[in-house]
Amino acid sequence: MMRNGKESLVLVAGGAGFIGSHLCQALVDRGHSVVCLDNLQTARPSNLRALERLPGFEFIEHDVVQPLPASVRERTDRFTQIYNLACAASPPQYQADPEHTMLTNVVGTDHLLKLAEAAGARFLLTSTSEVYGDPEMHPQRESYRGFVSCTGPRACYDEGKRAAETLTFDYARMGRAEVRVARIFNTYGPHMHPDDGRVVSNLICQALSGREITIYGDGSQTRSFCYVSDLVDGLLRLMDSESDGMEPVNLGNPNELTVNELLGHILKLTGSDAPVVHKPLPKDDPRRRRPDIGRAKARLGWEPRVPLAEGLEKTVAWFAEELDAPVRTGRGRRQWTDMPAVAASAV
Ligand code: NAD
Ligand code: UDP
């Protein structure tokens, strides 16, 4: 695709992470030339292995808190779309350096919005269901303003994302950039970091390795899990959508289940008999979460297609191969001993 007589570019900040790597692949598959900016803080560099061989893909190691590198600034006029996914998404990881998490969301988003303004590019922010906090409205609709602590351990992320949304909509209101905001609900699939501490990766890796399975609290809290290919399809549709960008759009799978029910599915798929231990529920852990996706359906013609059983099966198979820990077969389950320690549990 061309712009001003030159090949146009799509920038993906956070493109080496779990969702970002799938998004980069989907964009390259559609014929876009992609520049991925990532500081590799929570990335699996191997996520990009296949992409790095392709001519339409370029990786630049960079922290978005810092001013954008000259290699980006000197090509400003070629950027047509900017996706901002840069930010650790797992609670233990975003809480490890809360100041950096907040700055990534605020200063990093501002740097990318300034690039969008200068380039005349469309900007998409990946916000989060965490802007609803521990919600009193269920399911969560975009009009709900949330119940968020600004002083607790999750605030660096929740409030950081809320501020990033504010900044993004202010740029749009001032006519400085055309924007889209996705509020993403829990997403899972291949390319998750095995030790990033999120529930799907933790439970699958623990089940495959035969180590203790950690359930925080009594496991009755709920989440709604979306398979990554559905989520990426939603992001692409939102970026390409011509409907009003002044309103955020929930992207997630409304299929709500308890953490205990999730564990039941994973134990069945892995054939694991690993012991289950209960750890304290982390502070401010939301009790319930489920998206209302009416707006995404109406505006983008989008809804998730991959059922949980199918998505989990693919994810388990991917982790088993990645970690050389085959699921139980007639000959018994092999132990996986090389797995790195799972990140801090209750925080
Ligand atoms: P991830 O941690 O796998 O990916 C985030 C990527 O951003 C990583 O590659 C990391 O190295 C990079 N990064 C972090 N800080 C950076 C910085 N300052 N500069 C440059 N790169 C930086 O997480 P993910 O699950 O792929 O999430 C992607 C985006 O989607 C995040 O913004 C997250 O907040 C949002 N999101 C994800 C979920 C989910 O369930 N996965 C839910 C809601 C929102
Ligand atoms: N959780 C759990 N065991 C784990 C990791 C997480 O029981 O090993 C719980 C966690 O307390 C939360 C839910 O699973 O209630 C989802 O956690 P995750 O960190 O994946 O996402 P988030 O809390 O940000 O939705």
XYZ file of N, CA, C and O in Angstrom, residues 105-295:
764
model
N 1.642 4.155 29.978
C 0.285 4.465 29.534
C 0.085 5.943 29.224
O -0.649 6.281 28.288
N 0.714 6.806 29.999
C 0.466 8.233 29.827
C 1.495 8.848 28.857
O 1.131 9.341 27.779
N 2.771 8.770 29.231
C 3.803 9.390 28.386
C 3.942 8.628 27.061
O 4.040 9.229 25.985
N 3.929 7.300 27.150
C 4.054 6.490 25.927
C 2.901 6.763 24.963
O 3.098 6.941 23.754
N 1.686 6.807 25.508
C 0.518 7.078 24.650
C 0.631 8.473 24.037
O 0.309 8.680 22.857
N 1.119 9.435 24.815
C 1.263 10.799 24.287
C 2.283 10.826 23.129
O 2.030 11.460 22.097
N 3.399 10.128 23.295
C 4.384 10.093 22.195
C 3.764 9.532 20.918
O 3.988 10.044 19.815
N 2.962 8.476 21.084
C 2.379 7.829 19.895
C 1.255 8.677 19.294
O 1.083 8.723 18.069
N 0.512 9.373 20.160
C -0.532 10.275 19.643
C 0.104 11.438 18.868
O -0.432 11.864 17.837
N 1.235 11.923 19.376
C 1.917 13.019 18.664
C 2.378 12.554 17.280
O 2.319 13.301 16.305
N 2.819 11.307 17.216
C 3.217 10.760 15.912
C 1.985 10.668 15.001
O 2.050 11.044 13.812
N 0.863 10.196 15.568
C -0.367 10.096 14.765
C -0.777 11.479 14.248
O -1.183 11.629 13.083
N -0.660 12.483 15.110
C -1.018 13.857 14.716
C -0.126 14.334 13.566
O -0.615 14.851 12.554
N 1.167 14.123 13.739
C 2.108 14.598 12.722
C 1.948 13.841 11.405
O 2.129 14.399 10.315
N 1.589 12.558 11.525
C 1.492 11.712 10.326
C 0.119 11.805 9.665
O -0.047 11.402 8.515
N -0.885 12.288 10.424
C -2.263 12.189 9.921
C -2.707 10.737 9.914
O -3.500 10.311 9.068
N -2.183 9.953 10.873
C -2.501 8.520 10.933
C -3.657 8.280 11.905
O -3.885 9.070 12.814
N -4.359 7.182 11.721
C -5.402 6.799 12.680
C -4.732 6.057 13.836
O -3.853 5.220 13.616
N -5.171 6.370 15.065
C -4.540 5.826 16.270
C -5.520 4.923 17.006
O -6.659 5.318 17.265
N -5.084 3.715 17.347
C -5.944 2.811 18.129
C -5.274 2.492 19.456
O -4.143 2.001 19.491
N -5.978 2.788 20.544
C -5.499 2.458 21.889
C -6.112 1.146 22.344
O -7.339 0.973 22.261
N -5.276 0.228 22.855
C -5.836 -0.965 23.492
C -6.009 -0.655 24.971
O -5.080 -0.734 25.745
N -7.220 -0.256 25.310
C -7.566 -0.066 26.716
C -8.037 -1.410 27.267
O -7.779 -2.462 26.645
N -8.709 -1.387 28.377
C -8.957 -2.641 29.077
C -10.268 -2.625 29.862
O -10.732 -1.553 30.278
N -10.793 -3.810 30.114
C -11.947 -3.957 31.009
C -11.615 -3.469 32.413
O -12.514 -3.227 33.220
N -10.309 -3.355 32.727
C -9.906 -2.876 34.055
C -10.358 -1.440 34.304
O -10.351 -0.993 35.448
N -10.711 -0.704 33.247
C -11.222 0.654 33.498
C -12.554 0.589 34.254
O -12.982 1.578 34.828
N -13.212 -0.590 34.269
C -14.445 -0.749 35.037
C -14.145 -1.156 36.482
O -15.067 -1.232 37.300
N -12.875 -1.480 36.789
C -12.492 -1.841 38.151
C -13.207 -3.097 38.613
O -13.345 -4.069 37.864
N -13.644 -3.082 39.888
C -14.433 -4.189 40.452
C -15.888 -3.796 40.232
O -16.495 -3.113 41.054
N -16.477 -4.196 39.098
C -17.682 -3.518 38.606
C -18.949 -3.782 39.412
O -19.190 -4.893 39.868
N -19.738 -2.721 39.556
C -21.054 -2.875 40.198
C -22.120 -3.119 39.146
O -23.252 -3.451 39.483
N -21.797 -2.873 37.873
C -22.761 -3.132 36.797
C -22.338 -4.393 36.053
O -21.154 -4.552 35.723
N -23.308 -5.270 35.813
C -22.957 -6.549 35.204
C -24.012 -6.956 34.189
O -25.193 -6.929 34.519
N -23.647 -7.349 32.969
C -22.309 -7.231 32.373
C -21.915 -5.768 32.185
O -22.754 -4.882 32.332
N -20.652 -5.539 31.822
C -20.165 -4.169 31.720
C -20.419 -3.601 30.324
O -20.016 -4.176 29.321
N -21.118 -2.469 30.329
C -21.404 -1.743 29.088
C -20.454 -0.549 29.038
O -20.011 -0.069 30.076
N -20.181 -0.034 27.831
C -19.218 1.065 27.700
C -19.643 2.307 28.473
O -18.807 3.113 28.872
N -20.959 2.486 28.671
C -21.436 3.692 29.357
C -21.145 3.650 30.863
O -21.189 4.682 31.536
N -20.839 2.469 31.395
C -20.548 2.342 32.832
C -19.206 3.010 33.149
O -18.210 2.755 32.477
N -19.192 3.873 34.176
C -17.976 4.650 34.446
C -16.995 3.957 35.372
O -15.891 4.475 35.600
N -17.370 2.823 35.914
C -16.396 2.011 36.626
C -16.334 2.266 38.121
O -16.834 3.256 38.636
N -15.686 1.326 38.808
C -15.510 1.375 40.259
C -14.059 0.996 40.509
O -13.715 -0.156 40.711
N -13.196 2.010 40.387
C -11.749 1.761 40.354
C -11.089 2.438 41.550
O -11.397 3.583 41.868
N -10.153 1.726 42.165
C -9.354 2.338 43.234
C -8.198 3.093 42.597
O -7.517 2.568 41.709
N -7.979 4.345 43.056
C -6.822 5.072 42.514
C -5.632 4.966 43.455
O -4.592 5.575 43.226
N -5.770 4.178 44.533
C -4.664 4.068 45.486
C -4.133 2.640 45.619
O -3.105 2.422 46.229
N -4.831 1.667 45.074
C -4.463 0.258 45.274
C -3.370 -0.206 44.319
O -2.907 0.551 43.462
N -2.954 -1.475 44.467
C -1.858 -2.011 43.652
C -2.182 -2.145 42.162
O -1.267 -2.222 41.340
N -3.469 -2.175 41.800
C -3.818 -2.283 40.378
C -3.934 -0.910 39.719
O -4.099 -0.809 38.500
N -3.861 0.156 40.529
C -4.168 1.491 40.009
C -3.194 1.943 38.912
O -3.602 2.639 37.978
N -1.924 1.538 39.033
C -0.942 1.974 38.012
C -1.419 1.568 36.618
O -1.189 2.279 35.633
N -2.087 0.436 36.547
C -2.583 -0.068 35.263
C -3.976 0.492 34.963
O -4.195 1.104 33.917
N -4.899 0.327 35.927
C -6.290 0.747 35.688
C -6.365 2.257 35.442
O -6.984 2.720 34.478
N -5.742 3.010 36.343
C -5.788 4.466 36.209
C -4.903 4.926 35.059
O -5.189 5.929 34.403
N -3.808 4.187 34.824
C -2.953 4.503 33.667
C -3.745 4.384 32.370
O -3.690 5.254 31.487
N -4.534 3.319 32.255
C -5.343 3.120 31.041
C -6.466 4.148 30.955
O -6.816 4.622 29.871
N -7.045 4.501 32.114
C -8.098 5.521 32.089
C -7.512 6.851 31.612
O -8.121 7.556 30.797
N -6.311 7.176 32.110
C -5.661 8.422 31.673
C -5.308 8.343 30.180
O -5.441 9.331 29.451
N -4.881 7.169 29.733
C -4.552 7.005 28.308
C -5.801 7.221 27.452
O -5.749 7.838 26.381
N -6.944 6.720 27.931
C -8.202 6.967 27.200
C -8.510 8.463 27.165
O -8.894 9.011 26.122
N -8.331 9.131 28.308
C -8.617 10.566 28.384
C -7.790 11.329 27.356
O -8.304 12.152 26.586
N -6.493 11.012 27.360
C -5.573 11.673 26.431
C -5.991 11.422 24.976
O -6.025 12.333 24.141
N -6.352 10.170 24.711
C -6.716 9.777 23.349
C -7.971 10.521 22.891
O -8.009 11.090 21.782
N -8.990 10.565 23.751
C -10.225 11.259 23.355
C -10.012 12.773 23.294
O -10.645 13.465 22.488
N -9.100 13.303 24.138
C -8.806 14.741 24.053
C -8.137 15.090 22.715
O -8.454 16.110 22.101
N -7.215 14.239 22.279
C -6.604 14.475 20.960
C -7.690 14.508 19.882
O -7.671 15.348 18.980
N -8.634 13.576 19.976
C -9.696 13.501 18.962
C -10.591 14.739 19.042
O -10.924 15.351 18.022
N -10.969 15.100 20.299
C -11.862 16.264 20.484
C -11.235 17.535 19.936
O -11.911 18.391 19.397
N -9.906 17.641 20.092
C -9.208 18.841 19.610
C -8.898 18.761 18.117
O -8.234 19.634 17.567
N -9.337 17.684 17.472
C -9.094 17.534 16.047
C -7.636 17.250 15.713
O -7.180 17.456 14.586
N -6.893 16.724 16.707
C -5.461 16.493 16.479
C -5.177 15.093 15.921
O -4.130 14.864 15.327
N -6.080 14.154 16.153
C -5.872 12.802 15.611
C -7.209 12.089 15.531
O -8.129 12.375 16.304
N -7.278 11.171 14.581
C -8.468 10.330 14.479
C -8.197 9.087 15.323
O -7.135 8.452 15.164
N -9.098 8.747 16.224
C -8.765 7.695 17.185
C -9.828 6.594 17.242
O -10.986 6.796 16.862
N -9.383 5.448 17.757
C -10.264 4.330 18.094
C -9.799 3.799 19.448
O -8.588 3.735 19.691
N -10.735 3.401 20.311
C -10.358 2.844 21.615
C -11.070 1.511 21.820
O -12.309 1.445 21.810
N -10.268 0.450 21.999
C -10.817 -0.882 22.294
C -10.649 -1.150 23.781
O -9.562 -0.944 24.324
N -11.720 -1.576 24.444
C -11.595 -2.039 25.825
C -11.584 -3.561 25.792
O -12.630 -4.199 25.592
N -10.391 -4.103 25.970
C -10.197 -5.545 25.801
C -10.480 -6.269 27.111
O -10.023 -5.835 28.175
N -11.229 -7.356 27.020
C -11.471 -8.234 28.174
C -10.502 -9.422 28.081
O -9.884 -9.653 27.042
N -10.417 -10.202 29.170
C -9.399 -11.275 29.262
C -9.281 -12.081 27.966
O -10.275 -12.627 27.483
N -8.074 -12.140 27.472
C -7.791 -12.808 26.200
C -6.720 -13.871 26.438
O -5.852 -13.700 27.298
N -6.787 -14.968 25.687
C -5.838 -16.070 25.897
C -5.512 -16.711 24.558
O -6.219 -16.496 23.557
N -4.440 -17.501 24.550
C -4.085 -18.224 23.329
C -2.583 -18.437 23.242
O -1.834 -18.063 24.151
N -2.122 -19.026 22.136
C -0.689 -19.208 21.914
C 0.051 -17.875 21.982
O -0.538 -16.824 21.711
N 1.332 -17.936 22.327
C 2.231 -16.774 22.452
C 2.120 -16.090 23.812
O 2.777 -15.083 24.031
N 1.262 -16.610 24.717
C 1.298 -16.047 26.077
C 2.626 -16.451 26.702
O 3.175 -17.510 26.399
N 3.119 -15.620 27.584
C 4.366 -15.965 28.270
C 4.047 -17.013 29.337
O 3.132 -16.826 30.124
N 4.795 -18.136 29.362
C 4.444 -19.189 30.325
C 4.514 -18.717 31.773
O 3.796 -19.239 32.618
N 5.356 -17.742 32.078
C 5.432 -17.317 33.481
C 4.963 -15.879 33.663
O 5.464 -15.160 34.510
N 3.980 -15.451 32.861
C 3.560 -14.060 33.055
C 2.540 -13.913 34.182
O 2.187 -12.806 34.557
N 2.088 -15.025 34.737
C 1.281 -14.961 35.958
C -0.212 -14.848 35.723
O -0.975 -14.776 36.682
N -0.664 -14.830 34.466
C -2.110 -14.761 34.234
C -2.739 -16.139 34.427
O -2.069 -17.159 34.331
N -4.042 -16.156 34.643
C -4.654 -17.401 35.094
C -4.585 -18.504 34.028
O -4.306 -19.667 34.349
N -4.825 -18.188 32.757
C -4.862 -19.260 31.745
C -3.465 -19.876 31.590
O -3.307 -21.105 31.623
N -2.439 -19.021 31.466
C -1.086 -19.562 31.297
C -0.633 -20.281 32.569
O -0.043 -21.365 32.495
N -0.903 -19.703 33.736
C -0.507 -20.372 34.984
C -1.132 -21.759 35.093
O -0.428 -22.751 35.298
N -2.449 -21.840 34.941
C -3.131 -23.123 35.181
C -2.702 -24.176 34.159
O -2.479 -25.335 34.498
N -2.564 -23.764 32.899
C -2.153 -24.737 31.874
C -0.726 -25.215 32.157
O -0.452 -26.426 32.139
N 0.186 -24.295 32.433
C 1.584 -24.702 32.650
C 1.717 -25.543 33.919
O 2.471 -26.522 33.944
N 0.972 -25.172 34.947
C 1.027 -25.963 36.185
C 0.451 -27.355 35.951
O 1.012 -28.361 36.399
N -0.660 -27.425 35.213
C -1.279 -28.733 34.948
C -0.337 -29.605 34.116
O -0.162 -30.791 34.387
N 0.304 -28.996 33.114
C 1.198 -29.777 32.253
C 2.439 -30.247 33.004
O 2.976 -31.310 32.732
N 2.908 -29.445 33.946
C 4.153 -29.789 34.649
C 3.883 -30.667 35.863
O 4.819 -31.195 36.453
N 2.634 -30.786 36.258
C 2.316 -31.591 37.435
C 2.628 -30.856 38.727
O 2.572 -31.453 39.808
N 2.961 -29.562 38.624
C 3.230 -28.792 39.847
C 1.912 -28.311 40.468
O 0.858 -28.442 39.874
N 2.038 -27.730 41.656
C 0.826 -27.242 42.353
C 0.061 -26.252 41.494
O 0.650 -25.339 40.911
N -1.246 -26.426 41.424
C -2.104 -25.501 40.680
C -2.613 -24.439 41.648
O -3.194 -24.768 42.687
N -2.355 -23.165 41.319
C -2.671 -22.082 42.257
C -4.019 -21.446 41.921
O -4.206 -20.879 40.849
N -4.956 -21.571 42.853
C -6.244 -20.874 42.733
C -6.260 -19.794 43.802
O -6.040 -20.078 44.985
N -6.499 -18.551 43.365
C -6.515 -17.451 44.323
C -7.936 -17.290 44.865
O -8.895 -17.203 44.080
N -8.038 -17.236 46.203
C -9.350 -17.187 46.828
C -10.028 -18.539 46.668
O -9.356 -19.574 46.508
N -11.362 -18.528 46.646
C -12.062 -19.822 46.539
C -12.351 -20.213 45.090
O -12.963 -21.236 44.827
N -11.919 -19.377 44.141
C -12.091 -19.717 42.722
C -13.477 -19.424 42.191
O -13.815 -19.805 41.071
N -14.313 -18.733 43.003
C -15.684 -18.458 42.543
C -15.757 -17.151 41.743
O -16.795 -16.835 41.165
N -14.655 -16.386 41.722
C -14.659 -15.145 40.926
C -14.755 -15.503 39.442
O -14.303 -16.569 39.036
N -15.370 -14.615 38.659
C -15.582 -14.947 37.244
C -14.753 -14.063 36.312
O -14.374 -12.936 36.660
N -14.509 -14.602 35.142
C -13.920 -13.866 34.026
C -14.572 -14.419 32.757
O -15.186 -15.495 32.766
N -14.368 -13.726 31.638
C -14.934 -14.152 30.346
C -13.757 -14.139 29.375
O -13.177 -13.085 29.152
N -13.412 -15.289 28.826
C -12.148 -15.412 28.094
C -12.361 -15.446 26.584
O -13.154 -16.235 26.072
N -11.613 -14.614 25.892
C -11.729 -14.489 24.436
C -10.483 -15.069 23.772
O -9.349 -14.761 24.189
N -10.671 -15.890 22.753
C -9.512 -16.453 22.041
C -8.867 -15.359 21.188
O -9.548 -14.506 20.610
N -7.536 -15.427 21.098
C -6.782 -14.299 20.537
C -7.116 -13.997 19.072
O -7.101 -12.828 18.671
N -7.460 -15.011 18.268
C -7.750 -14.711 16.855
C -9.029 -13.881 16.734
O -9.133 -12.993 15.882
N -10.003 -14.148 17.611
C -11.226 -13.337 17.624
C -10.904 -11.899 18.001
O -11.411 -10.942 17.409
N -10.052 -11.760 19.017
C -9.719 -10.421 19.505
C -9.010 -9.609 18.409
O -9.352 -8.449 18.153
N -8.061 -10.242 17.734
C -7.310 -9.546 16.685
C -8.253 -9.140 15.550
O -8.158 -8.024 15.019
N -9.191 -10.009 15.223
C -10.189 -9.662 14.204
C -10.962 -8.410 14.643
O -11.205 -7.493 13.834
N -11.297 -8.335 15.910
C -12.016 -7.156 16.427
C -11.160 -5.891 16.332
O -11.668 -4.822 15.956
N -9.884 -5.999 16.660
C -8.992 -4.817 16.586
C -8.873 -4.319 15.143
O -8.918 -3.110 14.886
N -8.717 -5.252 14.208
C -8.588 -4.859 12.789
C -9.867 -4.181 12.309
O -9.825 -3.152 11.623
N -11.008 -4.753 12.683
C -12.292 -4.155 12.265
C -12.469 -2.776 12.872
O -12.975 -1.859 12.221
N -12.070 -2.627 14.132
C -12.238 -1.328 14.788
C -11.349 -0.281 14.115
O -11.799 0.842 13.838
N -10.100 -0.649 13.856
C -9.200 0.305 13.195
C -9.765 0.714 11.834
O -9.715 1.880 11.446
N -10.308 -0.247 11.096
C -10.793 0.037 9.735
C -12.188 0.644 9.722
O -12.644 1.132 8.673
N -12.861 0.625 10.848
C -14.252 1.083 10.887
C -14.344 2.595 10.664
O -13.538 3.371 11.165
N -15.371 2.993 9.924
C -15.566 4.423 9.673
C -16.580 5.010 10.644
O -16.940 6.171 10.544
N -17.051 4.194 11.613
C -18.043 4.751 12.552
C -17.328 5.639 13.569
O -16.117 5.542 13.764
N -18.084 6.487 14.239
C -17.543 7.493 15.148
C -16.531 6.892 16.134
O -16.849 5.976 16.881
N -15.320 7.446 16.138
C -14.282 6.931 17.024
C -14.320 7.538 18.409
O -13.460 7.242 19.238
N -15.294 8.395 18.686
C -15.315 9.092 19.979
C -15.878 8.232 21.108
O -16.044 8.709 22.214
N -16.198 6.978 20.820
C -16.718 6.113 21.882
C -15.892 4.827 21.947
O -15.576 4.238 20.907
N -15.558 4.389 23.161
C -14.793 3.138 23.286
C -15.662 1.937 22.915
O -16.888 2.011 22.991
N -15.023 0.850 22.518
C -15.754 -0.362 22.123
C -15.210 -1.559 22.919
O -14.012 -1.845 22.868
N -16.101 -2.240 23.651
C -15.703 -3.480 24.347
C -15.388 -4.567 23.334
O -16.174 -4.795 22.400
N -14.277 -5.266 23.530
C -13.978 -6.460 22.741
C -13.683 -7.597 23.709
O -12.746 -7.509 24.524
N -14.483 -8.622 23.664
C -14.290 -9.750 24.565
C -15.350 -10.787 24.291
O -16.257 -10.574 23.488
N -15.213 -11.919 24.972
C -16.177 -12.998 24.787
C -17.126 -13.012 25.992
O -16.669 -13.109 27.121
N -18.433 -12.883 25.759
C -19.370 -12.806 26.894
C -19.563 -14.123 27.649
O -20.310 -14.166 28.615
N -18.892 -15.174 27.218
C -19.034 -16.468 27.896
C -18.315 -16.419 29.249
O -17.111 -16.581 29.329
N -19.105 -16.194 30.318
C -18.537 -15.975 31.649
C -18.424 -17.286 32.412
O -19.345 -18.097 32.378
N -17.307 -17.496 33.092
C -17.191 -18.693 33.927
C -16.336 -18.409 35.147
O -15.599 -17.415 35.185
N -16.472 -19.249 36.167
C -15.650 -19.050 37.361
C -14.250 -19.591 37.081
O -14.032 -20.415 36.169
N -13.307 -19.159 37.916
C -11.938 -19.672 37.793
C -11.945 -21.185 38.037
O -11.222 -21.940 37.370
N -12.789 -21.654 38.953
C -12.888 -23.109 39.188
C -13.370 -23.845 37.936
O -12.889 -24.938 37.617
N -14.346 -23.258 37.234
C -14.830 -23.902 35.999
C -13.730 -23.920 34.939
O -13.567 -24.904 34.207
N -12.967 -22.841 34.866
C -11.838 -22.812 33.920
C -10.861 -23.939 34.244
O -10.414 -24.673 33.351
N -10.564 -24.088 35.529
C -9.649 -25.146 35.948
C -10.189 -26.519 35.535
O -9.435 -27.363 35.046
N -11.505 -26.719 35.708
C -12.116 -28.002 35.326
C -11.847 -28.324 33.858
O -11.445 -29.440 33.513
N -12.022 -27.327 32.988
C -11.759 -27.532 31.552
C -10.294 -27.899 31.320
O -9.975 -28.775 30.520
N -9.398 -27.193 32.007
C -7.957 -27.395 31.774
C -7.519 -28.767 32.289
O -6.732 -29.471 31.630
N -8.060 -29.189 33.433
C -7.700 -30.515 33.959
C -8.155 -31.605 32.999
O -7.448 -32.588 32.757
N -9.351 -31.408 32.421
C -9.877 -32.401 31.478
C -8.993 -32.478 30.232
O -8.628 -33.553 29.772
N -8.612 -31.313 29.724
C -7.833 -31.284 28.481
C -6.416 -31.814 28.667
O -5.833 -32.388 27.748
N -5.819 -31.567 29.836
C -4.429 -31.981 30.052
C -4.353 -33.366 30.673
O -3.279 -33.970 30.692
N -5.472 -33.854 31.218
C -5.431 -35.135 31.924
C -4.586 -35.048 33.178
O -4.060 -36.048 33.662
N -4.451 -33.859 33.720
C -3.546 -33.651 34.854
C -4.196 -34.046 36.167
O -5.394 -33.871 36.362
N -3.369 -34.577 37.082
C -3.849 -34.810 38.444
C -3.007 -34.010 39.434
O -2.821 -34.391 40.583
N -2.475 -32.877 38.953
C -1.661 -32.019 39.822
C -2.504 -31.523 40.994
O -3.703 -31.289 40.846
N -1.874 -31.359 42.167
C -2.639 -30.898 43.334
C -3.041 -29.424 43.208
O -2.316 -28.635 42.601
N -4.198 -29.078 43.766
C -4.678 -27.685 43.724
C -4.426 -27.044 45.091
O -4.764 -27.627 46.120
N -3.785 -25.866 45.102
C -3.615 -25.136 46.369
C -4.326 -23.789 46.261
O -4.347 -23.178 45.185
N -4.895 -23.355 47.359
C -5.562 -22.049 47.373
C -4.635 -21.014 47.993
O -4.018 -21.263 49.026
N -4.506 -19.872 47.310
C -3.684 -18.759 47.818
C -4.618 -17.579 48.052
O -5.730 -17.539 47.507
N -4.147 -16.591 48.840
C -5.049 -15.450 49.113
C -5.450 -14.732 47.831
O -4.647 -14.626 46.889
N -6.677 -14.252 47.819
C -7.151 -13.463 46.674
C -6.372 -12.149 46.655
O -6.289 -11.468 47.676
N -5.773 -11.780 45.506
C -5.028 -10.509 45.460
C -5.941 -9.328 45.795
O -7.152 -9.366 45.533
N -5.329 -8.269 46.338
C -6.105 -7.073 46.712
C -6.773 -6.482 45.464
O -6.164 -6.431 44.397
N -8.012 -6.063 45.630
C -8.791 -5.398 44.572
C -9.093 -6.308 43.373
O -9.421 -5.827 42.284
N -8.934 -7.633 43.540
C -9.231 -8.570 42.445
C -10.733 -8.475 42.116
O -11.578 -8.708 42.984
N -11.089 -8.110 40.874
C -12.524 -7.988 40.557
C -13.273 -9.307 40.757
O -12.761 -10.369 40.415
N -14.485 -9.220 41.329
C -15.300 -10.420 41.599
C -15.885 -10.999 40.318
O -16.005 -12.210 40.176
N -16.321 -10.116 39.423
C -17.030 -10.588 38.224
C -16.597 -9.758 37.037
O -16.304 -8.557 37.188
N -16.584 -10.356 35.880
C -16.292 -9.563 34.681
C -16.876 -10.244 33.446
O -16.646 -11.425 33.199
N -17.652 -9.474 32.724
C -18.262 -9.998 31.482
C -18.619 -8.819 30.593
O -19.298 -7.893 31.035
N -18.190 -8.859 29.342
C -18.467 -7.709 28.476
C -19.883 -7.732 27.909
O -20.409 -8.794 27.583
N -20.456 -6.548 27.794
C -21.618 -6.367 26.919
C -21.024 -5.971 25.564
O -20.341 -4.947 25.464
N -21.240 -6.784 24.539
C -20.591 -6.501 23.254
C -21.585 -5.989 22.201
O -21.317 -6.063 20.998
N -22.676 -5.439 22.696
C -23.695 -4.911 21.774
C -23.121 -3.877 20.806
O -23.448 -3.868 19.608
N -22.257 -2.998 21.322
C -21.718 -1.945 20.461
C -20.801 -2.535 19.377
O -20.877 -2.133 18.212
